Every structure is written in C-alpha cells, then in structure tokens.
Tab-separated table of C-alpha atoms in Angstrom:
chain	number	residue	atom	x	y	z
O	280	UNK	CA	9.408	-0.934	-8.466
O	281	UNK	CA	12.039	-0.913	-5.757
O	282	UNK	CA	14.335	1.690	-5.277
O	283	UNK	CA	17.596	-0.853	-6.054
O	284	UNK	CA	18.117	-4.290	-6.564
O	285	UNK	CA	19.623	-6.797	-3.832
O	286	UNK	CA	22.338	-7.492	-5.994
O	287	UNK	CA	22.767	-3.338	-5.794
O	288	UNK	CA	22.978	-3.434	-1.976
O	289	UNK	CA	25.292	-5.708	-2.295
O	290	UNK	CA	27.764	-4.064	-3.965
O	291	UNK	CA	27.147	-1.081	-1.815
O	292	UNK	CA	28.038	-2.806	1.373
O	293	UNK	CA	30.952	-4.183	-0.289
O	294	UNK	CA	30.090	-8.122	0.554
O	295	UNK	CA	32.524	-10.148	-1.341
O	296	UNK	CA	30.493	-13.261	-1.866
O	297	UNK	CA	27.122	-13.307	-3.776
O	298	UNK	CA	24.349	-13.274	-1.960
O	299	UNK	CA	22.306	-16.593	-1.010
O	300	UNK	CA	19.102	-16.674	-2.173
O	301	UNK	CA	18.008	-16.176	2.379
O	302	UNK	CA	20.104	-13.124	1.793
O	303	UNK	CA	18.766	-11.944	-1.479
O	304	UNK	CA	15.254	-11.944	0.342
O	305	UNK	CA	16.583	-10.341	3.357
O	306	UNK	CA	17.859	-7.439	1.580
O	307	UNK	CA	14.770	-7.237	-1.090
O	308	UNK	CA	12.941	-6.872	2.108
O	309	UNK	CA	14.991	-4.674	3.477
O	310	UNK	CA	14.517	-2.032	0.238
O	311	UNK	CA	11.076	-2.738	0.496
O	312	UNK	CA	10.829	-0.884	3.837
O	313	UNK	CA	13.220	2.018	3.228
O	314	UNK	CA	11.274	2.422	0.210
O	315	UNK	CA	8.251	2.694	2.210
O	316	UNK	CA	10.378	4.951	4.601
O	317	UNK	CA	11.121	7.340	1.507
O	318	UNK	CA	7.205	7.476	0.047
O	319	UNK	CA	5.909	8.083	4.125
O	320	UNK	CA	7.795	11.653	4.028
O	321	UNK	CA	6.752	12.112	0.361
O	322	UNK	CA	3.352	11.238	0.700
O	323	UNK	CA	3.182	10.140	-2.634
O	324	UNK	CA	4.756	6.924	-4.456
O	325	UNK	CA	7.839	7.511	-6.344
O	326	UNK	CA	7.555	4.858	-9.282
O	327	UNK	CA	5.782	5.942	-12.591
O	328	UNK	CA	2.295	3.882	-12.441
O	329	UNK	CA	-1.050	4.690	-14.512
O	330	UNK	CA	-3.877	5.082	-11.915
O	331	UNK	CA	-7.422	6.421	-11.535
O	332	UNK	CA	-8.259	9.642	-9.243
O	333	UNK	CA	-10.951	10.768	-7.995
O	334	UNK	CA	-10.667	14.704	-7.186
O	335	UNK	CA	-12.584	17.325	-5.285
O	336	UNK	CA	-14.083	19.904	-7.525
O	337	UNK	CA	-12.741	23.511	-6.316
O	338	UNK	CA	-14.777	25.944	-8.145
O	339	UNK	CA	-12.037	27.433	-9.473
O	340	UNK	CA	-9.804	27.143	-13.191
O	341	UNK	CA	-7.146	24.514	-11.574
O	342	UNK	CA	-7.189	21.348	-9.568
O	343	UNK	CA	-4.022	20.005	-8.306
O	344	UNK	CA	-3.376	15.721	-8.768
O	345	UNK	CA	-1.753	13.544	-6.022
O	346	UNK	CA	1.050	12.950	-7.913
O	347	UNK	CA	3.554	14.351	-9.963
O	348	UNK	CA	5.695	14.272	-12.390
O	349	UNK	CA	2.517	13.442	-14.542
O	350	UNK	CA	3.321	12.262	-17.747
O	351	UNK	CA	0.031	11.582	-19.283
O	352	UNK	CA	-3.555	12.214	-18.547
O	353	UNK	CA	-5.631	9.835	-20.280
O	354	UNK	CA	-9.160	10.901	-19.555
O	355	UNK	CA	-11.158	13.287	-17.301
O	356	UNK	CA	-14.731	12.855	-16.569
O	357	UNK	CA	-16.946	14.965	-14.693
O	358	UNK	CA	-19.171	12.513	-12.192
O	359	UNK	CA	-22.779	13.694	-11.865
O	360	UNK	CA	-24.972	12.322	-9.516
O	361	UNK	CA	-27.800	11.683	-12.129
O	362	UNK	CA	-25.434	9.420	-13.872
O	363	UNK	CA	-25.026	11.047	-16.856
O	364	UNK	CA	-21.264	11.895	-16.503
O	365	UNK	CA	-19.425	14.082	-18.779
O	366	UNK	CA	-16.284	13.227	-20.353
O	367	UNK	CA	-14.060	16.247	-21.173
O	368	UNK	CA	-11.763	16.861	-24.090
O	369	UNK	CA	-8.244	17.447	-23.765
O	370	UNK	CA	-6.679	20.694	-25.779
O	371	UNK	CA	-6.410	24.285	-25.121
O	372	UNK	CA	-9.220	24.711	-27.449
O	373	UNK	CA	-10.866	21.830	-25.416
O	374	UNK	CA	-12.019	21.547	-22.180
O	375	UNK	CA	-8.467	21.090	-20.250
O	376	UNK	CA	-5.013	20.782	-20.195
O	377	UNK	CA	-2.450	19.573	-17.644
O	378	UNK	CA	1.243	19.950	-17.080
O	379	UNK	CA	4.071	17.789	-15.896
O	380	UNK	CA	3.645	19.156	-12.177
O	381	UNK	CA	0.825	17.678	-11.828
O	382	UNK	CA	-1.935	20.603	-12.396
O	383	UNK	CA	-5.318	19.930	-14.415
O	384	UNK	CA	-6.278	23.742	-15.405
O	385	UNK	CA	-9.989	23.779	-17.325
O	386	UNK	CA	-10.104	25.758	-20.081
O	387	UNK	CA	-13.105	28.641	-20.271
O	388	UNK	CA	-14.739	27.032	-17.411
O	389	UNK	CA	-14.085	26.366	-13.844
O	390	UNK	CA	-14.091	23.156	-12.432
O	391	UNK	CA	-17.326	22.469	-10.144
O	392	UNK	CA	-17.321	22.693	-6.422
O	393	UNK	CA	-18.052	19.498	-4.786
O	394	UNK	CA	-16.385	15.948	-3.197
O	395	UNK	CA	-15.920	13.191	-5.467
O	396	UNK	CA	-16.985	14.637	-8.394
O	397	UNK	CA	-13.834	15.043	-10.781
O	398	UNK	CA	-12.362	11.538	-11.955
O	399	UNK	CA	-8.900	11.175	-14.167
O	400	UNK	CA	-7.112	8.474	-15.170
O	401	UNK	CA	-3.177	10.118	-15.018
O	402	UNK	CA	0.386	8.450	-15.566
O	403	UNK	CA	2.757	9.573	-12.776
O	404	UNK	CA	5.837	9.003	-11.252
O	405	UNK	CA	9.366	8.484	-12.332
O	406	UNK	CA	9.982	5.927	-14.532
O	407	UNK	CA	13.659	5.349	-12.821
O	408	UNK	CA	13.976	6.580	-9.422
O	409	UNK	CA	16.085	9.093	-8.875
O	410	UNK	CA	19.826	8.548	-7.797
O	411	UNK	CA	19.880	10.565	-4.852
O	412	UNK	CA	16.255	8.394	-3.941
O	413	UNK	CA	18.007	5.209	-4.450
O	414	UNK	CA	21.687	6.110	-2.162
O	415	UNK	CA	18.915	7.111	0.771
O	416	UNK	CA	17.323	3.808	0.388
O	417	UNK	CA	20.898	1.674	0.058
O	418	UNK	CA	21.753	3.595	3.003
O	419	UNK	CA	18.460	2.941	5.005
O	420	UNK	CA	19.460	-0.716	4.858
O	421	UNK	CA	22.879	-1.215	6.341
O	422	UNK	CA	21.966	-0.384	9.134
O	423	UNK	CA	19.389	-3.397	9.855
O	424	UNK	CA	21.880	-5.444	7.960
O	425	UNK	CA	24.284	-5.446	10.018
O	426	UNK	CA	22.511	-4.716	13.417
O	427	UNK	CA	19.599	-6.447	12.833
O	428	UNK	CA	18.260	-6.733	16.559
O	429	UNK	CA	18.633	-3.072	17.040
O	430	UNK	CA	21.649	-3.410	19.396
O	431	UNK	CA	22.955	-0.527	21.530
O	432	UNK	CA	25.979	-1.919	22.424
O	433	UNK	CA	27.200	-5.890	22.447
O	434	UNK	CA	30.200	-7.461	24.055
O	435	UNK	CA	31.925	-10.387	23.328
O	436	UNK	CA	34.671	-11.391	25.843
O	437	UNK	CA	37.218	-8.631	24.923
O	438	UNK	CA	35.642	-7.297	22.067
O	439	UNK	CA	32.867	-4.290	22.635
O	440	UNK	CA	31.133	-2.610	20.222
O	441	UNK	CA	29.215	-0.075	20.342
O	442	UNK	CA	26.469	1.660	17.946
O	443	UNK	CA	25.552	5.225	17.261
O	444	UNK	CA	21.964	5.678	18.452
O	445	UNK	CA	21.202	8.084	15.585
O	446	UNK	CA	22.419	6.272	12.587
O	447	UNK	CA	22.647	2.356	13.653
O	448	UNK	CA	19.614	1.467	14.967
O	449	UNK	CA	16.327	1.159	12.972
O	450	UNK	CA	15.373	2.911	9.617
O	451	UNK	CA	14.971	6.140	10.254
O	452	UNK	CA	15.352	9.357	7.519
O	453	UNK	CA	18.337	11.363	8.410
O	454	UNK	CA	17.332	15.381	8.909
O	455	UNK	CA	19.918	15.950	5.642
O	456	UNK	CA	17.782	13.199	4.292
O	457	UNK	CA	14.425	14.885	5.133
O	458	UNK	CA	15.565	17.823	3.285
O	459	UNK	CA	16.734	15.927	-0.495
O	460	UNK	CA	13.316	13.531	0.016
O	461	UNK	CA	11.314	17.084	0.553
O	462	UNK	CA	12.019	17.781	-3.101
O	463	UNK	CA	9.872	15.226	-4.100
O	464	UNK	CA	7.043	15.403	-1.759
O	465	UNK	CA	3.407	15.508	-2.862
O	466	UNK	CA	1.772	18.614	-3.740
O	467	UNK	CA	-1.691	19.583	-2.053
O	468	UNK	CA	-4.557	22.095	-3.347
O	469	UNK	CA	-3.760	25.471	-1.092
C-alpha cells in the first residue's frame, strides 16, 4: 500500500493540470521510495498485511513479534525438530494470548529457549497509514520533483537559483521527522 496516491501529490504540490500518465509514474515512484525511506527508520512495514513469523524461543512467559499494531494472531505452533510440532490454543485458559503491541505472552508455561523454533501466523500493520506518515512521505517527494538531478545551484542567463543542501537535494528524513517516524518504529525482545 503506498503511503498516498499520485493524484494526492498532486494536489499537495499544487500542479494545476492533471498529471500525464509519465507523470503519474514518476510520482508513484517517487512515494514508493519515501515510503521505503519511512519503513528504513522504522524497521518494520507500516501497511496492515497477514504474514508468517518465525520467532526465537526465550525461555521466558513473553516473546515480542516484529510488528505491531497486531490485530490478529491466527495460529502459533511450536516447531520441534522431530517433526511432531505442536499447535497451541489461543485463550487465557489456553496456551497464549497476545495484545495489540505486538506481545505473545504463554499462559502457565514459558516459551522454550531456542532459534527458529516458535512460528505464528499474525495480522499487523495499519490498515490506513497514518496522517502524519503520509505528509512525511508527500513531503519526501517534492524535493526530487522538482530538483530531480540533485542540483546545488543552476543558472540560467540572469536567473540563479539556488537550493538548500538540507532540504532540496535527495530524500532524506528530516531530524523533526526522525522523531514523529520513531513513534512507530519496531519493537525488539530486550
């Protein structure tokens, strides 16, 4: 899912005209790689997506997933290396539960130590991405848009123009940006 539409960016960089169908792709493009900007300093994907994991047993009562906001955990199964895996039962009168930030806890058991041996299917992500995710990514692209060869400074007989190293050139995450995109980041076992 990209983070807004080319017709979006458009009205953001107040063009007048609508955008050709060479311009359409430049600017899908464009989103493309400011989303990819965005999920590099989260670590994690932003769009909601169903996807299999396969976790590091801790030894203790919780595991922490990739990603978050989980909004469903369809199945957990503990791998064993005979091949005679174990699929656990959801409930807190069950086997596990899980919550919305992304934390499996087992119930009356601990999970067991090991690599590779804990594998969920989970549903995670936001199923519209956030407004203040979607203005960084608009943003991301004017830049490129409009200085597309990553220009200094140009000159055209009297006219000069010159570009502000920090925010004209490239696709780069602001330090004010950093700090909203933190919010979001990926959460790691401690």
């Amino acid at each position: 899912m990209p983070y807004a539409t080319a017709e979006e960016f458009r009205l953001f960089i107040r063009h007048s005209e609508p955008f050709t169908e060479e311009e359409t792709s430049q600017a899908e493009f464009l989103l493309d790689l400011a989303g990819a900007c965005i999920e590099e300093e989260t670590g994690q994907p932003l769009a909601q997506s169903t996807d299999t994991v396969i976790l590091d047993g801790t030894g203790g009562h919780k595991l922490v997933l990739p990603r978050w906001p989980v909004t469903a955990v369809s199945s957990v199964t503990l791998l064993k290396d005979t091949g005679d895996d174990e699929v656990l039962t959801f409930g807190r009168d069950h086997d596990y539960t899980w919550s919305a930030a992304g934390t499996l806890t087992r119930v009356g058991a601990c999970w067991p130590e090991g690599d590779r041996n804990i594998e969920a299917e989970i549903t995670a992500g936001f199923a519209t991405i956030p407004t203040s995710m979607k203005r960084i990514a608009l943003r991301l692209c004017v830049a490129p848009w409009h200085n597309p060869v990553n220009l200094s400074q140009e000159s055209l007989g009297d006219l000069s123009r010159s570009y502000n190293t920090a925010t004209d050139i490239g696709m780069e995450l602001s330090n004010k940006d950093k700090k909203l995109v933190a919010a979001y980041k990926a959460r790691t076992q401690s």
